[in-house]
Coordinates of C-alpha atoms in Angstrom, one line a residue:
S276 CA 134.7 0.7 109.3
A277 CA 133.0 1.2 112.5
N278 CA 131.5 -2.3 112.1
Q279 CA 134.8 -3.9 111.8
G280 CA 136.1 -2.4 115.2
A281 CA 138.6 -0.1 113.1
I282 CA 141.1 2.1 115.3
K283 CA 142.6 5.0 114.4
V284 CA 144.8 7.3 116.3
V285 CA 145.5 10.9 114.4
S286 CA 147.3 13.7 115.1
N287 CA 145.5 17.0 115.6
G288 CA 144.8 19.5 112.8
I289 CA 142.4 19.1 109.7
D290 CA 144.8 17.6 107.6
A291 CA 144.4 14.7 110.0
V292 CA 147.9 12.3 109.9
T293 CA 146.7 8.7 110.2
V294 CA 149.3 7.2 113.1
M295 CA 147.8 3.6 114.0
N296 CA 145.2 1.4 112.4
A297 CA 144.4 -1.5 114.8
E298 CA 141.7 -4.5 114.6
L299 CA 139.8 -4.7 117.8
S300 CA 139.9 -8.6 119.5
G301 CA 137.7 -9.4 122.6
L302 CA 134.2 -8.1 121.3
E303 CA 133.0 -11.8 119.9
H304 CA 130.4 -13.2 122.3
D305 CA 131.3 -16.2 124.2
D306 CA 127.4 -16.4 125.4
E307 CA 125.6 -17.6 122.6
E308 CA 122.0 -17.0 124.8
D309 CA 123.4 -13.4 124.9
F310 CA 124.2 -13.2 121.3
I311 CA 120.7 -14.6 120.5
K312 CA 119.2 -11.9 122.8
H313 CA 120.9 -8.9 121.3
G314 CA 122.1 -9.3 117.9
R315 CA 125.2 -8.3 116.0
S316 CA 124.8 -4.8 117.3
S317 CA 126.3 -5.9 120.7
V318 CA 129.7 -7.0 119.3
I319 CA 129.9 -3.5 117.4
P320 CA 131.8 -0.7 119.3
S321 CA 129.6 2.5 120.7
S322 CA 131.5 4.6 122.6
I323 CA 135.3 4.7 123.4
F324 CA 137.2 6.2 126.4
A325 CA 140.9 7.0 126.8
F326 CA 142.5 6.9 130.3
R327 CA 145.9 6.1 131.7
A328 CA 147.6 4.0 133.9
G329 CA 148.4 5.2 137.6
R330 CA 147.5 8.7 138.3
P331 CA 147.4 11.4 135.3
Q332 CA 150.0 13.7 137.2
E333 CA 152.1 11.2 136.7
S334 CA 152.4 11.5 133.0
L335 CA 150.0 13.7 130.2
N336 CA 150.1 10.9 128.1
H337 CA 147.2 7.9 127.9
S338 CA 148.1 4.6 127.7
H339 CA 144.6 2.5 127.4
L340 CA 141.5 2.7 125.8
A341 CA 138.3 1.2 127.4
I342 CA 136.1 0.3 124.1
S343 CA 132.3 -0.2 125.1
S344 CA 129.4 -2.4 123.3
L345 CA 126.3 -3.2 124.5
G346 CA 126.8 -5.7 127.8
H347 CA 130.6 -5.3 127.2
T348 CA 133.7 -3.2 128.1
T349 CA 136.8 -4.3 126.6
I350 CA 140.2 -2.6 127.8
Y351 CA 143.2 -2.1 125.9
A352 CA 146.6 -1.0 126.2
V353 CA 148.0 1.5 123.4
D354 CA 151.2 1.0 121.9
P355 CA 151.0 4.5 119.4
I356 CA 154.7 3.5 118.5
E357 CA 154.2 0.1 117.4
G358 CA 151.0 0.4 116.0
S359 CA 149.3 -2.4 118.4
L360 CA 146.6 -2.8 120.9
E361 CA 146.7 -5.5 123.7
E362 CA 143.7 -6.6 125.4
V363 CA 144.5 -6.7 129.0
S364 CA 142.5 -7.3 132.4
W365 CA 141.7 -4.1 134.3
G366 CA 140.0 -3.0 137.6
L367 CA 136.5 -2.1 135.8
N368 CA 133.2 -4.0 135.2
S369 CA 133.5 -5.7 131.9
T370 CA 130.4 -7.3 132.0
S371 CA 128.1 -3.9 130.9
E372 CA 128.5 -0.9 128.7
T373 CA 130.1 2.2 129.7
L374 CA 128.2 5.4 129.5
N375 CA 130.7 7.5 130.8
L376 CA 134.5 7.1 132.4
L377 CA 136.7 9.3 133.8
Q378 CA 139.8 9.6 135.5
L379 CA 140.8 11.1 139.3
E380 CA 143.8 12.5 140.5
S381 CA 144.1 10.0 142.5
G382 CA 144.1 7.3 139.4
H383 CA 140.4 6.0 140.3
L384 CA 138.4 5.6 137.6
P385 CA 134.6 6.2 137.5
Q386 CA 132.6 4.3 135.5
V387 CA 128.8 4.9 134.7
T388 CA 126.8 2.0 133.3
S389 CA 123.0 1.6 132.6
T390 CA 122.9 0.6 136.7
G391 CA 124.8 2.9 138.0
I392 CA 128.4 4.2 138.9
Y393 CA 131.3 1.7 139.8
L394 CA 134.5 3.1 141.3
G395 CA 136.7 1.3 139.5
F396 CA 140.8 1.5 139.6
S397 CA 143.9 2.0 137.8
G398 CA 147.0 -0.3 138.6
N399 CA 147.0 -1.2 142.0
I400 CA 144.6 1.3 143.2
S401 CA 141.9 -0.3 145.2
C402 CA 137.9 0.0 144.4
G403 CA 136.2 2.9 146.5
G404 CA 132.4 1.5 146.0
M405 CA 129.8 1.5 143.8
W406 CA 126.5 3.6 143.3
N407 CA 123.2 1.7 142.3
C408 CA 120.0 2.8 140.5
K409 CA 116.6 2.0 141.9
P410 CA 115.5 -1.3 141.0
N411 CA 112.7 0.3 138.5
E412 CA 115.1 3.0 137.1
R413 CA 118.5 3.0 134.8
V414 CA 121.1 5.9 133.6
I415 CA 120.5 6.8 130.2
L416 CA 123.4 9.4 129.8
S417 CA 126.5 10.6 131.8
V418 CA 128.2 13.4 131.5
N419 CA 131.1 15.0 133.6
C420 CA 133.1 18.2 134.6
E421 CA 136.1 17.2 136.8
N422 CA 135.2 15.4 139.7
Y423 CA 131.6 15.9 139.0
I424 CA 129.2 13.4 137.2
L425 CA 126.1 14.1 135.5
L426 CA 124.0 11.3 135.2
A427 CA 120.4 11.4 133.5
M428 CA 117.7 8.7 134.1
S429 CA 114.9 6.3 132.7
D430 CA 112.2 8.0 134.5
C431 CA 113.4 11.7 133.4
W432 CA 115.4 12.5 136.6
V433 CA 118.6 14.2 136.5
R434 CA 121.5 13.7 139.1
L435 CA 124.1 15.5 140.1
F436 CA 127.2 13.6 141.6
H437 CA 130.4 14.5 143.5
V438 CA 132.7 11.6 143.3
T439 CA 135.8 11.2 145.5
P440 CA 138.3 7.9 145.7
S441 CA 136.1 7.0 149.2
G442 CA 132.9 7.5 147.5
F443 CA 130.1 9.5 145.8
S444 CA 128.0 12.2 147.4
V445 CA 124.4 13.8 145.5
V446 CA 124.9 17.4 144.7
A447 CA 121.9 18.7 143.2
S448 CA 118.7 16.2 141.7
A449 CA 115.2 17.0 139.4
K450 CA 112.5 15.3 137.4
F451 CA 111.9 16.8 134.5
S452 CA 108.7 16.1 132.1
A453 CA 110.8 14.3 129.0
E454 CA 113.8 12.0 128.8
V455 CA 116.7 14.0 128.2
S456 CA 118.2 13.5 124.5
C457 CA 122.1 15.0 125.1
M458 CA 123.6 17.0 127.9
N459 CA 126.9 18.4 128.7
I460 CA 128.5 20.1 131.7
F461 CA 131.2 22.2 132.2
K462 CA 132.1 25.4 134.5
S463 CA 130.8 29.0 133.9
E464 CA 132.8 32.1 133.5
D465 CA 132.7 32.4 137.4
G466 CA 133.7 28.9 138.2
S467 CA 130.2 27.5 139.2
L468 CA 129.1 24.1 137.4
I469 CA 126.4 24.6 134.4
A470 CA 125.1 22.0 131.8
S471 CA 123.5 22.4 128.1
I472 CA 120.3 20.3 127.9
S473 CA 117.9 19.0 125.0
F474 CA 114.9 16.9 125.9
W475 CA 112.7 14.6 123.6
D476 CA 109.8 16.3 123.7
M477 CA 111.7 18.3 120.9
N478 CA 110.7 21.7 122.5
T479 CA 112.5 22.3 125.2
F480 CA 116.3 23.0 125.7
G481 CA 119.0 25.3 127.6
F482 CA 120.9 25.6 130.6
L483 CA 120.5 23.7 133.8
T484 CA 122.1 25.8 137.2
F485 CA 122.9 23.7 140.6
D486 CA 122.1 24.4 143.8
S487 CA 124.1 22.6 146.5
K488 CA 122.6 24.0 149.5
T489 CA 118.9 23.1 148.2
K490 CA 120.2 20.2 146.3
T491 CA 117.8 21.7 143.3
I492 CA 118.6 21.8 139.6
K493 CA 117.3 24.8 137.9
L494 CA 116.3 24.8 134.2
L495 CA 116.9 28.2 132.0
P496 CA 115.1 27.5 128.5
I497 CA 116.2 29.0 125.0
E498 CA 113.3 30.0 123.5
H499 CA 114.1 29.5 119.9
S500 CA 112.3 28.4 116.8
F501 CA 114.9 25.9 116.3
V502 CA 113.6 23.4 118.8
N503 CA 110.6 22.8 116.0
S504 CA 113.2 21.4 113.4
A505 CA 114.1 18.6 115.0
V506 CA 115.2 16.9 118.5
I507 CA 118.8 18.1 119.2
R508 CA 121.0 15.2 119.3
S509 CA 124.2 16.4 121.0
T510 CA 125.8 19.4 122.5
Q511 CA 129.4 20.8 123.7
M512 CA 130.8 23.9 124.8
L513 CA 133.5 26.2 123.1
K514 CA 135.7 28.8 124.8
S515 CA 136.5 31.9 122.7
P516 CA 139.9 33.0 122.4
S517 CA 138.8 36.1 124.9
G518 CA 137.4 33.6 127.6
E519 CA 133.6 33.5 126.7
L520 CA 132.0 29.6 126.5
F521 CA 129.4 29.3 124.0
S522 CA 127.3 25.9 123.7
L523 CA 126.6 24.3 120.6
F524 CA 123.3 22.2 120.2
G525 CA 123.4 19.6 117.4
S526 CA 120.0 18.9 115.6
G527 CA 118.7 16.3 114.1
N528 CA 118.6 17.7 110.6
G529 CA 122.2 18.6 110.4
Q530 CA 122.0 22.4 112.1
V531 CA 123.8 23.3 114.9
L532 CA 122.6 26.5 117.1
I533 CA 125.3 28.3 118.8
C534 CA 124.4 30.6 121.9
K535 CA 126.3 32.3 124.6
V536 CA 126.5 30.3 128.1
P537 CA 125.6 32.7 131.1
K538 CA 128.6 33.9 133.1
S539 CA 127.3 32.5 136.2
S540 CA 124.9 30.3 137.8
E541 CA 122.6 33.0 139.2
T542 CA 121.7 34.3 135.8
S543 CA 118.1 34.0 135.2
Q544 CA 118.4 35.2 131.0
I545 CA 119.9 34.0 128.4
D546 CA 120.8 36.5 126.1
M547 CA 119.2 35.8 122.5
D548 CA 121.1 38.4 120.7
S549 CA 124.2 35.5 120.7
I550 CA 122.5 33.0 119.3
S551 CA 123.4 32.2 115.7
L552 CA 122.8 29.1 113.0
L553 CA 125.4 27.0 111.0
R554 CA 124.5 24.0 109.0
L555 CA 126.3 21.1 108.4
G556 CA 124.7 18.5 106.4
S557 CA 121.3 17.1 106.3
A558 CA 121.9 14.4 108.7
P559 CA 121.8 14.2 112.3
V560 CA 125.1 16.4 114.1
Q561 CA 127.3 14.4 116.6
I562 CA 129.7 17.1 118.6
F563 CA 132.6 15.6 120.6
S564 CA 134.8 17.9 122.8
F565 CA 138.8 18.1 122.0
D566 CA 141.7 19.7 123.7
D567 CA 140.7 21.4 127.0
T568 CA 137.3 23.1 124.8
L569 CA 139.4 24.8 122.3
H570 CA 138.5 22.6 119.9
L571 CA 135.5 20.7 118.6
I572 CA 135.0 17.8 116.2
A573 CA 131.4 17.4 114.3
Q574 CA 130.2 15.5 112.5
S575 CA 127.2 15.2 110.5
D576 CA 127.2 14.5 106.1
R577 CA 131.1 14.4 107.2
P578 CA 133.7 15.3 110.0
Y579 CA 134.2 18.8 110.5
H580 CA 136.9 20.8 112.5
I581 CA 135.4 23.8 114.9
S582 CA 137.2 26.2 116.2
W583 CA 138.0 30.2 116.9
N584 CA 140.2 32.2 114.8
K585 CA 140.8 35.3 116.9
E586 CA 137.0 36.3 117.4
K587 CA 135.6 34.0 114.7
L588 CA 134.3 30.7 114.5
L589 CA 135.5 28.6 111.7
C590 CA 134.2 25.0 110.6
S591 CA 136.5 23.2 107.9
V592 CA 136.2 19.3 107.1
I593 CA 138.1 16.9 107.9
N594 CA 139.4 14.4 105.9
I595 CA 138.5 11.3 107.9
P596 CA 136.1 8.3 107.6
A597 CA 133.2 8.8 109.2
F598 CA 132.8 7.7 112.6
D599 CA 130.8 6.3 115.9
S600 CA 133.0 7.8 118.7
L601 CA 135.6 9.9 119.7
T602 CA 137.9 10.6 122.5
Q603 CA 141.0 12.6 122.9
F604 CA 144.1 10.7 122.9
N605 CA 147.3 12.4 124.2
F606 CA 151.1 10.5 123.2
G607 CA 154.6 12.1 123.1
D608 CA 154.1 15.9 122.5
Q609 CA 151.1 15.4 120.3
A610 CA 147.2 15.9 121.3
G611 CA 145.5 13.8 119.3
F612 CA 142.0 11.5 118.8
V613 CA 141.0 8.2 118.5
T614 CA 138.0 6.8 116.3
I615 CA 135.8 3.7 116.3

């Protein structure tokens, strides 16, 4: 179970096959004062990220997992064949909760925590630096697309960064009237960056476009009664067989709104005729990307697999236990995923 820190690697498909079960070690508190401050929740894993040792182009297989809990990040070397996990030291910040972790082609590992971005390293690749939040703010959410990281801040700012092995640069930023509840960033059909986003004020969600020349961010709101039902908790992008992009917005009452993504960052209107609703249950919806946007894993009352069959969207139950977090994990010739 998630409370016990169990970890599962399962292969792609609705009839998921468990390849490995392992208990996590290294999550116990050494600091009694820290345990008293944060309680038991601080040692329960909250998120999971997979990465490769060295440069990604050297191997398609993932080799390591970063397991994050409140105030801690623990790195494990994974051996799916032997069914083992080994805690290892790595060039990442282990004393903070990891909100996001990506891997550059150089092998560098930009790690987002509540206090900023740390440019960690894989293997013997040296660290490139840090970007720190202002004293009165913190990062509450982070997503990425290739070498771009989008941050949602506690003071309602949203900032887009471009990351290289040598450091960070701000591409665009904007301040909104409410904190972000969820977001996702991807490339539109013309190759420009676009993000789906929702806010905690319960009546605003839509798409963000970015202007690197003026360093500004524009919100394209979706006007739909869906926003009055419950706060949107999760959003991901799904690509159709014809190449069209759709954003899925999962609400707190088990519904999913599906909307066609604008084809260009220059687009100023949303195609309202493309919007449809899907009910997965009554529990809040979490949506996770899997296999390069061709498939999604969603969870409400039960876990579901969402994908396209020709031009029809299919949603099927997956027979796996409920989970708290998911990440894609490639091993051998299989595309799998890991849950906690």
